[in-house]
Amino acid sequence: MFPAEVTDFFKDQKTPFYYYDLDVLNATLKKIKKHGLSKGYHVHFALKANNQPKILKVIEEAGLGADCVSGGEIQRAIDSGFSPGDIAFAGVGKSDEEIELGLKHDIFCFNCESPQELEVLNELAGKQDKTARIALRLNPNVEADTHEYITTGLNENKFGINASDLDEVLEKLPELEHLKLIGIHFHIGSQIENFAPFEELCKKANALNDHIEDKGFELSVINVGGGFGINYGHPNDNSVPDFERFFELFEENIKLKDHQKLHFELGRSVVGQCGSLITKVLYTKYGQTKNFAIVDAGMTELIRPALYQAAHRIDVLTSSKPEKNYDVVGPICESSDTFRKDISIPEVKRGDLVAIRSAGAYGEVMRSAYNLREANPTIYSDEIE
Ligand SMILES: *Cc1c(COP(=O)(O)O)cnc(C)c1O
């Protein structure tokens, strides 16, 4: 949990707010360097998980590249110091303006998701008299064994080019003279805790790699995406995901040719555990069948429980009373504005501070102003003496 001086500092801040522990972030990046970058792998950080400039700066300085899914993210990555040569741009619906921005900065690679997108990109690159480097996002039809809203690699998902369309795309590519195929790209889903789907992905990637190279293309980039999960139940004991095993799995299962480099796009596993949402208990309500702890953070600050039934660990920072059962809920006028149901935590009273843990990824980035709620300043561990 948090040292006393941190909790004391929190007491004087306006809640709710996001808190980032930079020691956890740095420990995470150290493991990524030790077990991934040291093998010659390229890791692009997925900005959609967290786009706080201060976080991005730390990640960029650790030697990671960027993975963007919008023009806004490309701009943020560049503003945060990422070299355009380390920026990959993915997304099923890239607008003309976003593509033009990527072309203007000569980004590393466009991960293309449909035959029509290739034609549009070719035309826009031609207008700027440029050649766009592309990777084909292929749909490997791998079951990621995660929540249905965050699985992306099945034929039924909207993402990527289906295997049945691949040969036609490859035949057409030479006519698209402003495109240069440099790689293949996959991303099968998110919060994947089980290693089997990644093994399956490696098999599919190896076969597709051979298939495309046999047709005379040279692929220098094999990009296996992200999706590595974090432990939401035990963030203290597992503050850093097991990157050693993760990268080893790919080392053992992916077959790279001499001219090829392996690329990853990690989001959640990089930043998930370094962030917490700090909130205050506004009211307690003891009913006949249920007790409620009503806190001042809601789905507007952290939508994951409402959107994906995500269960974040809840730590009470200012009470060590005997435990009681609560539904911990927010103030928003929606029944889905519930962080946890029926959890046992120390008895709380109005004014107690509570930390909703593992909120560094897909937390603050998805904040909304619904109910005209205002955002309080974010706090970083290095601001606390
Ligand atoms: C979201 C996303 C990622 C990152 O996923 P995580 O589960 O956060 O690691 C990587 N690549 C693409 C294309 C994505 O859409």
mmCIF file of C-alpha atoms in Angstrom, residues 21-327:
data_model
loop_
_atom_site.group_PDB
_atom_site.id
_atom_site.type_symbol
_atom_site.label_atom_id
_atom_site.label_comp_id
_atom_site.label_asym_id
_atom_site.label_seq_id
_atom_site.Cartn_x
_atom_site.Cartn_y
_atom_site.Cartn_z
ATOM 1 C CA ASP A 21 3.911 5.906 -8.402
ATOM 2 C CA LEU A 22 6.938 6.511 -10.619
ATOM 3 C CA ASP A 23 8.989 3.919 -8.719
ATOM 4 C CA VAL A 24 6.576 1.227 -9.885
ATOM 5 C CA LEU A 25 6.706 2.573 -13.442
ATOM 6 C CA ASN A 26 10.510 2.624 -13.408
ATOM 7 C CA ALA A 27 10.722 -0.901 -11.961
ATOM 8 C CA THR A 28 8.406 -2.064 -14.756
ATOM 9 C CA LEU A 29 10.479 -0.387 -17.458
ATOM 10 C CA LYS A 30 13.648 -1.883 -16.005
ATOM 11 C CA LYS A 31 12.216 -5.386 -16.491
ATOM 12 C CA ILE A 32 11.110 -4.578 -20.023
ATOM 13 C CA LYS A 33 14.636 -3.412 -20.805
ATOM 14 C CA LYS A 34 16.259 -6.381 -19.116
ATOM 15 C CA HIS A 35 14.096 -9.078 -20.668
ATOM 16 C CA GLY A 36 12.859 -7.475 -23.900
ATOM 17 C CA LEU A 37 14.931 -4.613 -25.266
ATOM 18 C CA SER A 38 18.150 -6.494 -24.434
ATOM 19 C CA LYS A 39 17.076 -9.246 -26.852
ATOM 20 C CA GLY A 40 16.886 -6.663 -29.640
ATOM 21 C CA TYR A 41 13.094 -6.455 -29.442
ATOM 22 C CA HIS A 42 11.334 -3.156 -30.106
ATOM 23 C CA VAL A 43 8.592 -2.226 -27.666
ATOM 24 C CA HIS A 44 6.144 0.511 -28.639
ATOM 25 C CA PHE A 45 4.082 1.890 -25.781
ATOM 26 C CA ALA A 46 0.368 2.075 -26.597
ATOM 27 C CA LEU A 47 -0.549 5.661 -25.757
ATOM 28 C CA LYS A 48 -4.203 4.808 -25.592
ATOM 29 C CA ALA A 49 -3.555 3.178 -22.189
ATOM 30 C CA ASN A 50 -2.158 6.390 -20.714
ATOM 31 C CA ASN A 51 -1.201 9.674 -22.330
ATOM 32 C CA GLN A 52 -0.010 11.774 -19.382
ATOM 33 C CA PRO A 53 2.990 13.764 -20.695
ATOM 34 C CA LYS A 54 5.028 13.035 -17.569
ATOM 35 C CA ILE A 55 4.445 9.285 -17.876
ATOM 36 C CA LEU A 56 5.254 9.375 -21.591
ATOM 37 C CA LYS A 57 8.523 11.154 -20.960
ATOM 38 C CA VAL A 58 9.679 8.461 -18.529
ATOM 39 C CA ILE A 59 8.683 5.746 -21.011
ATOM 40 C CA GLU A 60 10.399 7.462 -23.932
ATOM 41 C CA GLU A 61 13.587 7.898 -21.910
ATOM 42 C CA ALA A 62 13.584 4.180 -21.151
ATOM 43 C CA GLY A 63 13.954 3.502 -24.864
ATOM 44 C CA LEU A 64 10.441 2.487 -25.871
ATOM 45 C CA GLY A 65 8.739 3.686 -29.045
ATOM 46 C CA ALA A 66 5.091 4.687 -29.397
ATOM 47 C CA ASP A 67 1.983 2.978 -30.709
ATOM 48 C CA CYS A 68 -0.746 5.443 -31.649
ATOM 49 C CA VAL A 69 -4.357 5.018 -32.706
ATOM 50 C CA SER A 70 -5.238 8.614 -33.590
ATOM 51 C CA GLY A 71 -3.753 11.825 -34.899
ATOM 52 C CA GLY A 72 -4.016 13.305 -31.427
ATOM 53 C CA GLU A 73 -1.867 10.493 -30.081
ATOM 54 C CA ILE A 74 0.713 10.917 -32.867
ATOM 55 C CA GLN A 75 0.961 14.605 -31.956
ATOM 56 C CA ARG A 76 1.168 13.826 -28.217
ATOM 57 C CA ALA A 77 3.890 11.236 -28.831
ATOM 58 C CA ILE A 78 5.959 13.723 -30.847
ATOM 59 C CA ASP A 79 5.382 16.483 -28.274
ATOM 60 C CA SER A 80 6.558 14.075 -25.552
ATOM 61 C CA GLY A 81 9.857 13.435 -27.283
ATOM 62 C CA PHE A 82 9.234 10.188 -29.184
ATOM 63 C CA SER A 83 11.040 10.103 -32.495
ATOM 64 C CA PRO A 84 8.638 9.782 -35.456
ATOM 65 C CA GLY A 85 10.847 6.893 -36.553
ATOM 66 C CA ASP A 86 9.619 4.943 -33.510
ATOM 67 C CA ILE A 87 5.897 5.646 -33.983
ATOM 68 C CA ALA A 88 3.503 3.015 -35.307
ATOM 69 C CA PHE A 89 -0.035 4.059 -36.240
ATOM 70 C CA ALA A 90 -2.867 1.538 -35.974
ATOM 71 C CA GLY A 91 -6.647 1.744 -36.140
ATOM 72 C CA VAL A 92 -9.539 0.523 -38.299
ATOM 73 C CA GLY A 93 -10.764 4.020 -39.024
ATOM 74 C CA LYS A 94 -7.890 6.375 -39.741
ATOM 75 C CA SER A 95 -9.189 9.697 -41.095
ATOM 76 C CA ASP A 96 -7.540 11.485 -44.019
ATOM 77 C CA GLU A 97 -6.258 14.204 -41.669
ATOM 78 C CA GLU A 98 -4.718 11.622 -39.340
ATOM 79 C CA ILE A 99 -3.022 9.827 -42.225
ATOM 80 C CA GLU A 100 -1.703 13.152 -43.550
ATOM 81 C CA LEU A 101 -0.248 13.966 -40.133
ATOM 82 C CA GLY A 102 1.524 10.604 -40.017
ATOM 83 C CA LEU A 103 2.880 11.105 -43.540
ATOM 84 C CA LYS A 104 4.044 14.629 -42.765
ATOM 85 C CA HIS A 105 6.134 13.314 -39.863
ATOM 86 C CA ASP A 106 7.341 10.262 -41.795
ATOM 87 C CA ILE A 107 6.319 7.918 -39.003
ATOM 88 C CA PHE A 108 7.844 4.473 -38.759
ATOM 89 C CA CYS A 109 4.863 2.447 -39.923
ATOM 90 C CA PHE A 110 1.145 2.504 -40.715
ATOM 91 C CA ASN A 111 -0.514 -0.690 -39.518
ATOM 92 C CA CYS A 112 -3.190 -1.104 -42.173
ATOM 93 C CA GLU A 113 -6.439 -2.843 -41.491
ATOM 94 C CA SER A 114 -8.386 -3.059 -44.760
ATOM 95 C CA PRO A 115 -7.884 -3.201 -48.546
ATOM 96 C CA GLN A 116 -9.660 0.134 -48.915
ATOM 97 C CA GLU A 117 -7.398 1.793 -46.364
ATOM 98 C CA LEU A 118 -4.386 0.757 -48.468
ATOM 99 C CA GLU A 119 -5.815 2.553 -51.485
ATOM 100 C CA VAL A 120 -6.557 5.715 -49.534
ATOM 101 C CA LEU A 121 -3.115 5.714 -47.902
ATOM 102 C CA ASN A 122 -1.463 5.197 -51.301
ATOM 103 C CA GLU A 123 -3.341 8.141 -52.757
ATOM 104 C CA LEU A 124 -2.588 10.474 -49.843
ATOM 105 C CA ALA A 125 1.089 9.461 -49.803
ATOM 106 C CA GLY A 126 1.238 10.161 -53.548
ATOM 107 C CA LYS A 127 -0.093 13.681 -52.985
ATOM 108 C CA GLN A 128 2.775 14.352 -50.562
ATOM 109 C CA ASP A 129 5.187 12.636 -52.938
ATOM 110 C CA LYS A 130 6.093 10.135 -50.240
ATOM 111 C CA THR A 131 6.285 6.402 -49.726
ATOM 112 C CA ALA A 132 4.482 5.162 -46.638
ATOM 113 C CA ARG A 133 5.921 2.178 -44.808
ATOM 114 C CA ILE A 134 3.129 -0.231 -43.988
ATOM 115 C CA ALA A 135 2.495 -3.395 -42.043
ATOM 116 C CA LEU A 136 -0.588 -5.450 -42.745
ATOM 117 C CA ARG A 137 -2.655 -6.053 -39.658
ATOM 118 C CA LEU A 138 -3.693 -9.653 -40.032
ATOM 119 C CA ASN A 139 -6.481 -11.300 -38.170
ATOM 120 C CA PRO A 140 -5.026 -14.562 -36.854
ATOM 121 C CA ASN A 141 -8.371 -15.848 -35.545
ATOM 122 C CA VAL A 142 -6.959 -16.577 -32.102
ATOM 123 C CA GLU A 143 -9.263 -16.798 -29.083
ATOM 124 C CA ALA A 144 -7.674 -14.484 -26.519
ATOM 125 C CA ASP A 145 -9.601 -15.854 -23.569
ATOM 126 C CA THR A 146 -10.466 -12.425 -22.197
ATOM 127 C CA HIS A 147 -13.549 -10.197 -21.926
ATOM 128 C CA GLU A 148 -15.551 -10.126 -25.178
ATOM 129 C CA TYR A 149 -15.217 -6.329 -25.446
ATOM 130 C CA ILE A 150 -11.423 -6.561 -25.461
ATOM 131 C CA THR A 151 -10.839 -9.542 -27.711
ATOM 132 C CA THR A 152 -9.784 -8.379 -31.151
ATOM 133 C CA GLY A 153 -8.180 -11.245 -33.065
ATOM 134 C CA LEU A 154 -11.223 -13.301 -34.072
ATOM 135 C CA ASN A 155 -12.717 -13.369 -37.558
ATOM 136 C CA GLU A 156 -15.884 -11.846 -36.140
ATOM 137 C CA ASN A 157 -14.042 -8.765 -34.790
ATOM 138 C CA LYS A 158 -13.846 -5.573 -36.837
ATOM 139 C CA PHE A 159 -10.043 -5.480 -36.751
ATOM 140 C CA GLY A 160 -7.473 -6.476 -39.326
ATOM 141 C CA ILE A 161 -7.418 -8.133 -42.732
ATOM 142 C CA ASN A 162 -8.920 -11.596 -42.835
ATOM 143 C CA ALA A 163 -6.756 -14.484 -44.056
ATOM 144 C CA SER A 164 -9.162 -15.049 -46.948
ATOM 145 C CA ASP A 165 -8.458 -11.551 -48.334
ATOM 146 C CA LEU A 166 -4.697 -11.658 -47.867
ATOM 147 C CA ASP A 167 -3.614 -13.053 -51.233
ATOM 148 C CA GLU A 168 -5.748 -10.568 -53.108
ATOM 149 C CA VAL A 169 -4.199 -7.742 -51.096
ATOM 150 C CA LEU A 170 -0.681 -9.028 -51.794
ATOM 151 C CA GLU A 171 -1.419 -9.223 -55.518
ATOM 152 C CA LYS A 172 -2.598 -5.620 -55.561
ATOM 153 C CA LEU A 173 0.227 -4.198 -53.470
ATOM 154 C CA PRO A 174 2.793 -3.744 -56.273
ATOM 155 C CA GLU A 175 0.314 -1.423 -58.032
ATOM 156 C CA LEU A 176 0.172 0.807 -54.962
ATOM 157 C CA GLU A 177 3.450 2.493 -55.677
ATOM 158 C CA HIS A 178 3.466 4.886 -52.731
ATOM 159 C CA LEU A 179 3.345 2.028 -50.226
ATOM 160 C CA LYS A 180 6.219 -0.128 -49.053
ATOM 161 C CA LEU A 181 5.290 -3.300 -47.222
ATOM 162 C CA ILE A 182 7.730 -3.731 -44.336
ATOM 163 C CA GLY A 183 5.913 -6.030 -41.980
ATOM 164 C CA ILE A 184 2.985 -7.869 -40.528
ATOM 165 C CA HIS A 185 1.077 -6.871 -37.441
ATOM 166 C CA PHE A 186 -1.184 -8.661 -34.986
ATOM 167 C CA HIS A 187 -3.023 -7.704 -31.820
ATOM 168 C CA ILE A 188 -5.301 -10.351 -30.397
ATOM 169 C CA GLY A 189 -6.845 -8.591 -27.419
ATOM 170 C CA SER A 190 -6.128 -7.168 -24.014
ATOM 171 C CA GLN A 191 -5.736 -8.303 -20.396
ATOM 172 C CA ILE A 192 -4.563 -11.743 -21.526
ATOM 173 C CA GLU A 193 -3.230 -13.543 -18.460
ATOM 174 C CA ASN A 194 -2.868 -16.976 -19.923
ATOM 175 C CA PHE A 195 0.120 -17.661 -22.174
ATOM 176 C CA ALA A 196 -1.593 -20.142 -24.521
ATOM 177 C CA PRO A 197 -3.134 -17.503 -26.821
ATOM 178 C CA PHE A 198 0.301 -15.928 -27.343
ATOM 179 C CA GLU A 199 1.746 -19.323 -28.281
ATOM 180 C CA GLU A 200 -1.077 -19.803 -30.738
ATOM 181 C CA LEU A 201 -0.417 -16.325 -32.123
ATOM 182 C CA CYS A 202 3.268 -17.209 -32.696
ATOM 183 C CA LYS A 203 2.275 -20.281 -34.709
ATOM 184 C CA LYS A 204 -0.089 -18.290 -36.902
ATOM 185 C CA ALA A 205 2.459 -15.482 -37.303
ATOM 186 C CA ASN A 206 5.181 -17.931 -38.355
ATOM 187 C CA ALA A 207 2.959 -19.460 -41.014
ATOM 188 C CA LEU A 208 1.866 -16.074 -42.371
ATOM 189 C CA ASN A 209 5.454 -14.815 -42.331
ATOM 190 C CA ASP A 210 6.552 -17.780 -44.481
ATOM 191 C CA HIS A 211 3.556 -17.442 -46.766
ATOM 192 C CA ILE A 212 4.176 -13.752 -47.515
ATOM 193 C CA GLU A 213 7.942 -14.096 -47.875
ATOM 194 C CA ASP A 214 7.418 -17.020 -50.265
ATOM 195 C CA LYS A 215 5.541 -14.607 -52.494
ATOM 196 C CA GLY A 216 8.664 -12.470 -52.757
ATOM 197 C CA PHE A 217 8.047 -9.787 -50.146
ATOM 198 C CA GLU A 218 10.691 -8.984 -47.578
ATOM 199 C CA LEU A 219 9.263 -8.358 -44.122
ATOM 200 C CA SER A 220 11.593 -6.669 -41.663
ATOM 201 C CA VAL A 221 8.940 -6.154 -38.974
ATOM 202 C CA ILE A 222 7.041 -8.871 -37.161
ATOM 203 C CA ASN A 223 4.768 -6.970 -34.795
ATOM 204 C CA VAL A 224 2.881 -9.137 -32.302
ATOM 205 C CA GLY A 225 0.993 -6.283 -30.631
ATOM 206 C CA GLY A 226 0.209 -6.070 -26.953
ATOM 207 C CA GLY A 227 -2.382 -7.529 -24.660
ATOM 208 C CA PHE A 228 -0.285 -8.805 -21.785
ATOM 209 C CA GLY A 229 -2.450 -8.696 -18.649
ATOM 210 C CA ILE A 230 -1.824 -7.470 -15.123
ATOM 211 C CA ASN A 231 -2.894 -8.828 -11.755
ATOM 212 C CA TYR A 232 -5.841 -6.711 -10.644
ATOM 213 C CA GLY A 233 -6.414 -8.824 -7.533
ATOM 214 C CA HIS A 234 -2.938 -8.480 -6.017
ATOM 215 C CA PRO A 235 -1.246 -5.302 -7.208
ATOM 216 C CA ASN A 236 1.197 -5.205 -4.267
ATOM 217 C CA ASP A 237 2.656 -8.677 -4.768
ATOM 218 C CA ASN A 238 2.582 -8.349 -8.555
ATOM 219 C CA SER A 239 3.412 -4.737 -9.169
ATOM 220 C CA VAL A 240 5.468 -5.755 -12.211
ATOM 221 C CA PRO A 241 4.097 -8.338 -14.665
ATOM 222 C CA ASP A 242 6.250 -11.369 -15.409
ATOM 223 C CA PHE A 243 8.034 -9.929 -18.428
ATOM 224 C CA GLU A 244 10.767 -12.536 -18.197
ATOM 225 C CA ARG A 245 8.331 -15.320 -19.074
ATOM 226 C CA PHE A 246 6.436 -13.167 -21.521
ATOM 227 C CA PHE A 247 9.445 -12.298 -23.682
ATOM 228 C CA GLU A 248 10.869 -15.813 -23.303
ATOM 229 C CA LEU A 249 7.673 -17.245 -24.719
ATOM 230 C CA PHE A 250 8.125 -15.207 -27.884
ATOM 231 C CA GLU A 251 11.822 -15.963 -28.050
ATOM 232 C CA GLU A 252 10.997 -19.666 -27.967
ATOM 233 C CA ASN A 253 8.029 -19.633 -30.301
ATOM 234 C CA ILE A 254 8.488 -16.980 -32.937
ATOM 235 C CA LYS A 255 10.678 -17.817 -35.903
ATOM 236 C CA LEU A 256 12.458 -14.712 -37.110
ATOM 237 C CA LYS A 257 14.433 -14.633 -40.320
ATOM 238 C CA ASP A 258 17.835 -12.922 -40.265
ATOM 239 C CA HIS A 259 16.530 -9.631 -41.624
ATOM 240 C CA GLN A 260 13.576 -9.492 -39.219
ATOM 241 C CA LYS A 261 12.992 -7.747 -35.912
ATOM 242 C CA LEU A 262 10.295 -8.517 -33.393
ATOM 243 C CA HIS A 263 8.080 -5.624 -32.295
ATOM 244 C CA PHE A 264 5.590 -5.389 -29.431
ATOM 245 C CA GLU A 265 2.929 -2.822 -28.578
ATOM 246 C CA LEU A 266 2.395 -2.930 -24.848
ATOM 247 C CA GLY A 267 -0.022 -0.680 -23.014
ATOM 248 C CA ARG A 268 -1.666 -2.021 -19.890
ATOM 249 C CA SER A 269 1.294 -4.088 -18.712
ATOM 250 C CA VAL A 270 3.560 -0.998 -18.756
ATOM 251 C CA VAL A 271 1.413 1.464 -16.823
ATOM 252 C CA GLY A 272 -1.477 -0.441 -15.214
ATOM 253 C CA GLN A 273 0.032 -1.005 -11.788
ATOM 254 C CA CYS A 274 1.619 2.422 -11.289
ATOM 255 C CA GLY A 275 -1.682 4.295 -11.108
ATOM 256 C CA SER A 276 -4.360 4.541 -8.432
ATOM 257 C CA LEU A 277 -7.547 6.530 -8.241
ATOM 258 C CA ILE A 278 -7.714 8.176 -4.823
ATOM 259 C CA THR A 279 -11.185 8.954 -3.578
ATOM 260 C CA LYS A 280 -12.973 9.946 -0.368
ATOM 261 C CA VAL A 281 -15.978 8.345 1.268
ATOM 262 C CA LEU A 282 -18.832 10.831 1.100
ATOM 263 C CA TYR A 283 -21.539 8.801 2.793
ATOM 264 C CA THR A 284 -22.208 5.395 4.222
ATOM 265 C CA LYS A 285 -25.629 3.841 4.025
ATOM 266 C CA TYR A 286 -26.520 0.742 6.016
ATOM 267 C CA GLY A 287 -29.539 -0.994 4.529
ATOM 268 C CA GLN A 288 -31.434 -4.175 5.283
ATOM 269 C CA THR A 289 -29.561 -6.348 2.852
ATOM 270 C CA LYS A 290 -26.693 -4.154 1.714
ATOM 271 C CA ASN A 291 -24.226 -1.600 2.965
ATOM 272 C CA PHE A 292 -23.066 1.126 0.657
ATOM 273 C CA ALA A 293 -19.901 3.175 0.757
ATOM 274 C CA ILE A 294 -20.563 6.119 -1.525
ATOM 275 C CA VAL A 295 -17.295 7.632 -2.710
ATOM 276 C CA ASP A 296 -16.596 10.850 -4.595
ATOM 277 C CA ALA A 297 -15.082 9.092 -7.641
ATOM 278 C CA GLY A 298 -17.384 7.567 -10.198
ATOM 279 C CA MET A 299 -17.488 5.942 -13.607
ATOM 280 C CA THR A 300 -16.547 9.378 -14.926
ATOM 281 C CA GLU A 301 -13.069 8.911 -13.430
ATOM 282 C CA LEU A 302 -12.770 5.139 -13.974
ATOM 283 C CA ILE A 303 -15.182 3.495 -16.365
ATOM 284 C CA ARG A 304 -13.619 0.022 -16.492
ATOM 285 C CA PRO A 305 -15.924 -1.575 -13.882
ATOM 286 C CA ALA A 306 -19.016 -0.264 -15.696
ATOM 287 C CA LEU A 307 -17.700 -1.055 -19.173
ATOM 288 C CA TYR A 308 -15.948 -4.404 -18.706
ATOM 289 C CA GLN A 309 -17.106 -5.579 -15.264
ATOM 290 C CA ALA A 310 -13.510 -5.043 -14.182
ATOM 291 C CA ALA A 311 -12.771 -5.677 -10.502
ATOM 292 C CA HIS A 312 -10.149 -3.277 -9.171
ATOM 293 C CA ARG A 313 -8.706 -3.859 -5.740
ATOM 294 C CA ILE A 314 -9.928 -1.349 -3.179
ATOM 295 C CA ASP A 315 -7.667 -0.353 -0.284
ATOM 296 C CA VAL A 316 -8.945 1.756 2.582
ATOM 297 C CA LEU A 317 -6.099 4.110 3.524
ATOM 298 C CA THR A 318 -7.404 5.681 6.723
ATOM 299 C CA SER A 319 -9.284 2.985 8.621
ATOM 300 C CA SER A 320 -8.110 -0.188 10.289
ATOM 301 C CA LYS A 321 -11.412 -1.050 11.933
ATOM 302 C CA PRO A 322 -12.871 -4.560 11.679
ATOM 303 C CA GLU A 323 -14.096 -5.425 8.201
ATOM 304 C CA LYS A 324 -17.622 -4.967 6.930
ATOM 305 C CA ASN A 325 -19.294 -5.829 3.661
ATOM 306 C CA TYR A 326 -19.923 -3.006 1.233
ATOM 307 C CA ASP A 327 -20.913 -2.144 -2.265
#
